[in-house]
Amino acid sequence: MKVPYISKILATCLLLAVPCLSMAAWNINFQPGNTLLADDIQQLHLIVMIVCVVIFVGVFGFMFYAIFKHRKSVGHKASNFHENTTVEIIWTVIPFFILAGLAWPATETLLAMRDTSSPDMTIKATGYQWMWGYEYLDEGIQFYSALSTPQGQIDGTEPKTENYLLEVDNPVVVPVGKRIRVLTTASDVLHAWYVPALAVKQDAVPGFIRDTWFKAEETGVFRGQCAELCGKQHGFMPIVVHVVSQEDYDAWVAEQKQKISGKELGAPIKLVADSQ
Amino acid sequence: MSSQTGGYYLPAPSYWPIVGSIGLWFMALGAVLMMNDGGKAAIATLSVGSIIIVYMMFGWFGTVIGESESGKYNSQVDISYRWAMSWFIFSEVMFFACFFGALFYMRVLSVPWLAEGDTQALLWPGFENTWPVAGPYFSEKFTPMGAWGIPALNTFLLLSSGVTVTWAHWALKKEKRAQLVWGLFATVVLGITFLGFQVYEYIHAYGDLNLTLKQGAYGATFYMLTGFHGFHVTIGTIMLIVILIRSMRGHFTAKNHFAFEGVSWYWHFVDVVWLGLFVVVYWM
Amino acid sequence: MEAAHAHDDGHDHVPSGLMRYVTTTNHKDIGSMYLWFSFAMFLVGGVMALTIRAELFQPGLQLVRPEFFNTMTTLHGLIMVFGAIMPAFVGFANWQIPMMIGAPDMAFPRMNNWSFWLLPPAASLLVLSLFVPGGGPGAGWTLYAPLTVQQGMGMDLTIFAIHILGMSSIMGSINIVTTILNMRAPGMTLMKMPLFVWTWLITAYLLIAVMPVLAGAVTMTLTDRHFGTNFFNAAGGGDPVMFQHIFWFFGHPEVYIIAIPAFGVVSQILPAFSRKPLFGYASMVYATASIAILSFLVWAHHMYTVGMPVEAQLYYMFATMLIAVPTGVKVFNWVATMWKGSMTFETPMLFAIGFLFLFTLGGFTGLVLAVVPVDVQLHDTYYVVAHFHYVMVAGALYAAFGGVYFWLPKWIGKMYDERLGKIHFWLSIIFFNIAFFPQHFLGLAGMPRRIPDYSLQFADFNMVSTIGAFGFGMAQIFFLYILLKAIRSGEPAPAKPWDGADTLEWTHLPSPAPYHSFEDPPQIR
Ligand code: HEA
Ligand code: HEA
Ligand code: CUA
Ligand SMILES: [Cu+2]
C-alpha cells in the first residue's frame, strides 16, 4: 500500500521543517509585547493553543490509530456499532466545561482591556485617506502623520531600507509608564489604529469616537499599520509610536508647542454622501 | 411513462427561465446605467429589460395557469406549492426584518450614541437624542408624518381588505361565485385606494412637510419601510387582479384553488407588515 | 406521505445541443451545469488569488496597482463564495437529493432551471465591473460602508449581481426544502434520510433566512450611494457599523451555509469507506441543527474591534465559543465512524480525511479568534485569512472534491483513474499547507490583510505562501485533467463501486443513473 509510505515521508519532512521554522528570521509568534496587557494576551493565546493542541492530538491520535489498525488491508473486520448515548453525552458535556474554563481568563483580560478610565493623558487619532491626524487633547498639539518611505522604494527603483513602509514623518510621542488613552475616529471611511507591541487595535469610525488605552513598559519605537481596508492606500498608512522618558517627552511637547501650534487638522467628518 | 392522475407533474423543457434571466440582466444593467448618468442608453436598456420581464411573467404564469386548469397538478403538487409559498413569505419577512432592524438600530442605538459622551462632546456638540431626527449634521427642518390622519385610515383600509379577501375565500369554499367575485373586487378596490392615499401622502410629505429621503435617519427609514411596503401592496394588488379575472372566468374549485390561497396569504402578510409599520414608524 | 409517481411532459420534444441545457427541467442536467459553472468560477477566482499571491511574492509593488489589488481581493472573495463553493453544493443537492430520497426530480423543475440560469448573468455583471469607469469593487467581499459609498459604477454592478445571486439562492433553497419535505418516497421518514439530505434541509433554511437580509444591506448601500439616504452615515444619525451588523447577520450563517453541506458530503463518504454505519446519526442531525441556530446568534464576533459595549463583546465571545460544542460532536462522531471499521483509502476517503483533519485545525483557529482579547490582536490580519482558508478550502472545497470523486461513477457511469486521484489529493494537501500554514505566522506577527505591499519582516513567509498557492493551483488543473480523462475514457462503473455505500442511488439505480431517477418511488423498508 502506497499511502503509509507517503505519510512517513511527509512526517519526516515536517520534522525536518521544525528546526528550520524556529530560526529567528522565521518569526512564528506575536511580536514581543511592551505592555502588561500584551503579555496577558499572549498568555491567554498560549493557554487556548495548548488546549487546542491537546484536543487535536487526542482526537487525531484516535483517528490515525484507526487508520493504521482498522483498515481492510490489514484484515480488520468492520464492527457494526453506531451509537452510544453515554459517550455522546460525555463528549458534549466535557468540551462545554473546557470552554467555560477558557472563557474565565478571557473575560478577565477583556474587562481589563476595555477599562479606559483614569488615563494620564488622552490622544485623539483621526484616520484620513491616507494618513493619521493626532491631537493631544491636554496639550493642544495637533499634527498629521504620513508615510515617509520614498516612492522609489515602493516601486523598486531604490533599495528598501530597514523600516520600509513602517516609517512616518511625524511619529506619536508618549511618555513611558503612563496610561495613555487613545480616542479614535475617522474623517472619511473606516480605518483602524493598530500597534501590535502595544496590544491595541481600535477601529476608527467616521462620526463616532471610540477609545482604547495602553501603558508602555519600556521606551522604544513601536510600529503598526492601519488595519481596516480604507481604499487604495490602505497598505500605506503606518503608525509609529515613540515611547520616551518623561523628560524627553516634556522637551518634545515644548518643542511642538512653538513649532506647530495654531495649525488645525482637517474636518472631523467629510461627508461622503453629501455631494448628491 | 405513467400519466395517470396520481402522477407528480414534471414540466417539459421551458424557455421562460432563460428569458427571465436575460430580462433581469438588462434590467440590472439599465438600472446601473441610470444611476450613473447613462442617458438614453440607460432608459433603453432598462425598458428592454422590463419588457422582457413582463413578457416572461405573462408567459410563465400563463403556462402554469394553463397546466393547472387542464388538471395536470395533483394534490401532491398542491402541497409543494403551499410549502414554497410559505417559505417565500418567510424570506420576505426576513427582508422586512432587515429594514425594521435598521430603524431600531438608529432609534435605540446610534442616535443616542451620537448624543452622548465623547462622541457628542468632540464631534457633534449640542446634538440631542430625539426622535424623529434627521441626524446631527442636517439642520433643515421637516415635519414627521403623524399617525392619526391618512396612516390610520390606511390601516383601516388594509384591515378591511383582509376581511373581504377572507369573505371571498369562504364563498369559494362554498362555490358561491358571485360572493367570491365581489369579495375579491372589494379587496382590489381597497388595495388601490390604499395605494392612492400612499401616493398622496408622499406628495404631501415631499411638498409640504419637507420630509424627504435625504432627511437622515427618519427620512431614510420612513421611505424605505413604507416604500418597500407600498411596492409589496402593488404586487399584491396585481396578483389579486389576476385572481379576480380568473375567478370571473370560472377558474378554481372549492377544493382546488391554491393560487387563490397563495395570494391571500401574501395579502395577509402585507397587512401584518403594515401593522408593524403603523406602530413603529408612524405611531411611536 | 403521498407517492411521487412521475408524470412527465418532457418526453416528446427535448431540444438538443446547447438548447437542451438552456431549457432543461431535469435535475441531473441542472446539477451538472451547477457543478461546471462552479468549477469555472473556481478557476476565475483562483486566477485572482494567484494575482494576489504573485503581487505578495516580494515586498514592493511589482505587478498591479493598489486599487486593482483591492478589486482582486474583493472579487476573489465574492466569486469563490458565491460563484464557486455555494453553486458546487447546490449542484450536489440537485444531483443527489432526488436520488437519495427516491423522488422523480425536484419539486419545481422549471424554477430549478431559473435558479441556475440566474448565475451566469450575475457572474457576468461581476466580471463586467472590472471594465467600467472607476473599476471593479474594491471594498472587500464584506462591502463595508462607507468605503462602498465612495466607489465607482463597478460597485453598483456588484450590488445588482448580489441581488440576482440572492434570488437564485432563495429560489434554489425553496425548491430544495419543498423537495425534501414533500417528495420523499413512502417510508422515507425524516430520520431515515441520508445525512447529506438533512444538511441541505438545514442549509436551505439558513439561506432563505439570510439572503434577504444581505439583499437589504446592499440595497441600503445603493440608496446611500445614489439617493441621499444616510443609513451608514453618522451625520444623518446612521452608523457605518450598522452595515457590519446587518452584513454579518447574513455573513456568519453564510459561512455555515458553506460548511454544512460539506459536513453532509463527508458524512456519506466516511461510512461508505469505513464499511460501517455513520456513528450517532441522530446526534449528527441535532448537532447540525444547533449549529444552524447558534449561527444566528454570534455574528458580531467579526466586529470585536469596532468598539461595542464590553457586555456585548462578552456575550458574543461566549456564544461563539459555544459553537465548538456541536461542531465537536460532529468531529467525534466522524472519528467514531472510522473506529473499528474496515477502511480503504480511495480518493474520496482521502479527501474526507483531509477535510476532517484540516477543517478541525481551522475550527481551532476559529476558537482562538473567538477569544476577544486575542482577536483584538489578530483581527484583520493574515491569521484570519489562514483561519478561513482552512475551513473553506481544506474544509468545504475538499469535501466537494471528495464528493465529486465519490459520486462521479454514478453520474457518468465511468470510474476516474484512482492513481491520478490520489496524486491530486497529495498535491493538494501538501501545497495547501505550504500556501496557508505560514499565514498563521504572518498574522501573529501582525501582517494586516488586504494590503498589496508589506514591510520586510514578512517577506519570507509570503514567498513560501505564494509558492504553495501556485502549486495548489497547478494541482487543480490536474484535477480538471482527471475529470476529462474519466469522462472520455474511464472504465465503466458498476452500480455500486463502493462496498460500504448504502443509500438509494447506489442500491436502487444503475450507473450512470437514468435520466429520470425514480419514476415510481421505491418502497423504503
Ligand atoms: C466554512 C466557513 C467557516 C467556518 C465553519 C468557521 C468556523 C468558525 N469560525 Fe470563522 N470565519 C470564516 C469562515 C468560517 N468560520 C470566514 C470566511 C471568516 C472571515 C470573514 C472575513 O472577515 O472576510 C471567519 C472569521 C472568523 C472570526 C472573525 C475573525 C476576525 O475577523 O477578527 C471568528 C471570531 O470569532 C471566527 C470564529 C469561528 C469559530 C469559533 C468557528 C467554529 O465554528 C469552529 C468550531 C470547530 C472546532 C472548535 C473544531 C472541532 C471541535 C472539537 C474537536 C471539539 C472540542 C473542542 C474544544 C472544546 C475547543 N471566524
Ligand atoms: C471558499 C472560498 C475561497 C477559496 C476556494 C479560496 C481560495 C484561495 N484563496 Fe482566498 N479568499 C476567500 C475565499 C476563498 N479563497 C475570501 C472570502 C477572502 C477574503 C476576501 C476579502 O478580504 O475581501 C479571500 C482572501 C484571500 C487572500 C487575502 C487577500 C487579501 O487580504 O488581500 C489570499 C492571499 O493569499 C487568498 C488566497 C487564496 C488562494 C491562493 C486560493 C487557492 O485555493 C486558489 C486555488 C485555485 C487556483 C489557483 C485556480 C486554478 C488554476 C488555474 C486557473 C491555472 C493557473 C495556474 C497557474 C498558472 C499555477 N485568498
Ligand atoms: Cu486606513 Cu486602512
Ligand atoms: Cu463568523
Coordinates of N, CA and C and ligand atoms in Angstrom, one line a residue, chain A residues 229, chain C residues 42-47 49-50 52-53 56 69-70 72-81 84-85 139-143 258 382 385 388-389 392-393 396-397 432 435-436 439 448-452 462 465 468-477, ligand 2:
Chain A
L229 N -9.6 48.0 5.9 CA -9.5 48.4 4.5 C -10.1 49.8 4.3
Chain C
F42 N -14.4 28.8 -10.0 CA -13.2 28.4 -9.1 C -11.9 28.8 -9.8
L43 N -11.9 28.5 -11.1 CA -10.7 28.9 -11.9 C -10.5 30.4 -12.0
V44 N -11.7 31.1 -12.2 CA -11.6 32.5 -12.3 C -11.1 33.1 -11.0
G45 N -11.8 32.7 -9.9 CA -11.4 33.2 -8.6 C -10.0 32.8 -8.3
G46 N -9.6 31.6 -8.7 CA -8.3 31.1 -8.5 C -7.2 32.0 -9.2
V47 N -7.5 32.4 -10.4 CA -6.6 33.3 -11.1 C -6.4 34.6 -10.3
A49 N -6.8 34.9 -7.1 CA -6.0 34.6 -5.9 C -4.5 34.6 -6.3
L50 N -4.2 34.0 -7.5 CA -2.8 33.9 -7.9 C -2.3 35.3 -8.2
I52 N -3.2 38.0 -6.5 CA -2.9 38.5 -5.2 C -1.5 37.9 -4.7
R53 N -1.4 36.6 -4.8 CA -0.2 35.9 -4.3 C 1.0 36.4 -5.1
L56 N 2.2 39.6 -3.9 CA 2.7 39.5 -2.5 C 4.0 38.6 -2.4
F69 N -5.4 45.7 -6.9 CA -5.2 44.7 -5.9 C -6.5 44.5 -5.1
N70 N -7.0 45.7 -4.6 CA -8.2 45.6 -3.8 C -9.4 45.0 -4.5
M72 N -9.1 42.8 -6.9 CA -8.8 41.4 -7.0 C -9.2 40.7 -5.7
T73 N -8.9 41.2 -4.5 CA -9.2 40.6 -3.3 C -10.8 40.5 -3.1
T74 N -11.4 41.6 -3.5 CA -12.9 41.7 -3.3 C -13.5 40.6 -4.2
L75 N -13.2 40.7 -5.5 CA -13.8 39.8 -6.4 C -13.4 38.3 -6.1
H76 N -12.2 38.1 -5.7 CA -11.8 36.7 -5.4 C -12.7 36.2 -4.3
G77 N -12.9 37.0 -3.2 CA -13.8 36.6 -2.1 C -15.2 36.3 -2.6
L78 N -15.7 37.3 -3.3 CA -17.1 37.2 -3.8 C -17.3 36.0 -4.7
I79 N -16.4 35.9 -5.7 CA -16.5 34.8 -6.7 C -16.4 33.4 -6.1
M80 N -15.4 33.3 -5.2 CA -15.2 32.0 -4.5 C -16.4 31.6 -3.7
V81 N -16.9 32.6 -2.9 CA -18.0 32.2 -2.0 C -19.3 32.0 -2.8
A84 N -18.2 29.9 -6.6 CA -17.6 28.5 -6.7 C -18.2 27.6 -5.6
I85 N -18.1 28.0 -4.3 CA -18.5 27.0 -3.3 C -20.0 26.8 -3.2
A139 N -13.9 47.2 -2.0 CA -14.1 47.4 -0.6 C -14.1 46.1 0.2
G140 N -13.5 45.0 -0.4 CA -13.5 43.7 0.2 C -14.9 43.0 0.0
W141 N -14.9 41.7 0.2 CA -16.1 41.0 -0.1 C -17.2 41.3 1.0
T142 N -16.7 41.9 2.1 CA -17.6 42.3 3.1 C -18.3 43.6 2.9
L143 N -17.9 44.3 1.8 CA -18.6 45.5 1.3 C -18.9 46.5 2.4
I258 N -21.8 27.4 3.8 CA -20.7 26.8 3.1 C -20.3 25.5 3.7
Y382 N -3.5 38.4 8.7 CA -3.4 37.1 7.9 C -3.8 35.9 8.7
V385 N -7.1 35.2 7.6 CA -7.1 34.7 6.2 C -6.8 33.2 6.3
F388 N -9.8 31.1 7.7 CA -11.0 30.8 6.9 C -10.6 30.0 5.6
H389 N -9.3 30.1 5.2 CA -9.0 29.2 4.1 C -8.9 27.8 4.6
M392 N -12.6 26.8 4.7 CA -13.4 26.9 3.4 C -12.7 26.1 2.3
V393 N -11.4 26.2 2.2 CA -10.7 25.4 1.1 C -10.5 24.0 1.6
A396 N -14.6 23.1 3.1 CA -15.7 22.9 2.1 C -15.2 22.4 0.7
L397 N -14.1 23.0 0.2 CA -13.7 22.6 -1.1 C -13.2 21.2 -1.1
F432 N -1.5 23.0 -0.3 CA -2.4 23.8 0.5 C -1.7 24.3 1.8
A435 N 0.9 26.8 1.3 CA 0.3 28.1 1.0 C -0.3 28.8 2.2
F436 N -1.0 28.1 3.1 CA -1.8 28.7 4.1 C -1.3 28.6 5.5
Q439 N 0.6 31.5 6.8 CA -0.2 32.8 7.0 C -0.6 32.9 8.5
P448 N -1.3 42.9 8.3 CA -2.7 43.2 8.0 C -3.1 42.5 6.7
R449 N -4.4 42.1 6.6 CA -4.9 41.6 5.4 C -5.2 42.7 4.4
R450 N -5.5 42.4 3.2 CA -5.9 43.3 2.2 C -4.9 44.4 1.9
I451 N -3.6 44.1 2.0 CA -2.6 45.0 1.6 C -1.8 44.5 0.5
P452 N -1.4 45.4 -0.5 CA -0.7 44.9 -1.7 C 0.8 44.9 -1.4
N462 N 5.7 35.1 3.1 CA 4.9 35.4 2.0 C 5.4 34.7 0.7
S465 N 4.3 31.2 0.9 CA 2.9 31.1 0.7 C 2.6 31.2 -0.8
G468 N 3.4 28.0 -2.5 CA 2.3 27.0 -2.2 C 1.1 27.2 -3.0
A469 N 0.7 28.5 -3.1 CA -0.6 28.8 -3.9 C -0.5 28.4 -5.3
F470 N 0.7 28.7 -5.9 CA 0.8 28.3 -7.3 C 0.8 26.8 -7.5
G471 N 1.4 26.1 -6.6 CA 1.4 24.6 -6.6 C 0.0 24.1 -6.5
F472 N -0.7 24.7 -5.5 CA -2.1 24.3 -5.3 C -3.0 24.5 -6.6
G473 N -2.7 25.7 -7.2 CA -3.4 26.0 -8.5 C -3.1 24.9 -9.5
M474 N -1.9 24.6 -9.7 CA -1.5 23.5 -10.7 C -2.2 22.2 -10.4
A475 N -2.3 21.9 -9.1 CA -3.0 20.6 -8.8 C -4.4 20.7 -9.2
Q476 N -5.0 21.8 -9.3 CA -6.4 21.9 -9.7 C -6.6 21.7 -11.2
I477 N -5.6 22.2 -11.9 CA -5.6 22.0 -13.4 C -5.5 20.5 -13.6
Ligands
HEA2 C1 -14.3 29.3 -0.5 C2 -13.7 30.3 -0.8 C3 -12.3 30.5 -1.2 C4 -11.4 29.8 -1.9 C5 -11.6 28.4 -2.5 C6 -10.2 30.5 -1.9 C7 -9.0 30.0 -2.5 C8 -7.8 30.7 -2.4 N1 -7.5 31.9 -1.8 FE1 -8.9 33.1 -0.9 N2 -10.3 34.3 0.0 C9 -11.6 34.0 0.2 C10 -12.2 32.8 -0.1 C11 -11.6 31.7 -0.8 N3 -10.3 31.7 -1.2 C12 -12.3 35.1 0.8 C13 -13.7 35.1 1.2 C14 -11.3 36.1 1.0 C15 -11.5 37.4 1.7 C16 -11.6 38.5 0.6 C17 -11.6 39.8 1.2 O1 -10.7 40.1 2.0 O2 -12.5 40.6 0.9 C18 -10.0 35.5 0.5 C19 -8.8 36.2 0.5 C20 -7.6 35.6 0.1 C21 -6.4 36.2 0.4 C22 -6.1 37.5 1.1 C23 -6.2 38.7 0.2 C24 -6.0 40.0 0.9 O3 -6.3 40.1 2.1 O4 -5.6 40.9 0.2 C25 -5.4 35.4 -0.2 C26 -4.0 35.7 -0.2 O5 -3.2 34.8 -0.2 C27 -6.1 34.3 -0.8 C28 -5.5 33.2 -1.4 C29 -6.2 32.2 -2.0 C30 -5.6 31.1 -2.7 C31 -4.1 31.0 -3.1 C32 -6.6 30.2 -3.0 C33 -6.4 28.9 -3.8 O6 -7.0 27.9 -3.1 C34 -7.0 29.0 -5.2 C35 -6.6 27.8 -6.0 C36 -7.1 27.8 -7.4 C37 -6.5 28.2 -8.5 C38 -5.1 28.8 -8.4 C39 -7.1 28.1 -9.8 C40 -6.7 27.0 -10.7 C41 -5.5 27.3 -11.5 C42 -5.6 27.9 -12.7 C43 -6.7 28.6 -13.2 C44 -4.4 27.9 -13.7 C45 -3.4 28.9 -13.5 C46 -2.5 28.3 -12.5 C47 -1.2 28.6 -12.5 C48 -0.6 29.5 -13.6 C49 -0.3 28.0 -11.5 N4 -7.5 34.5 -0.6

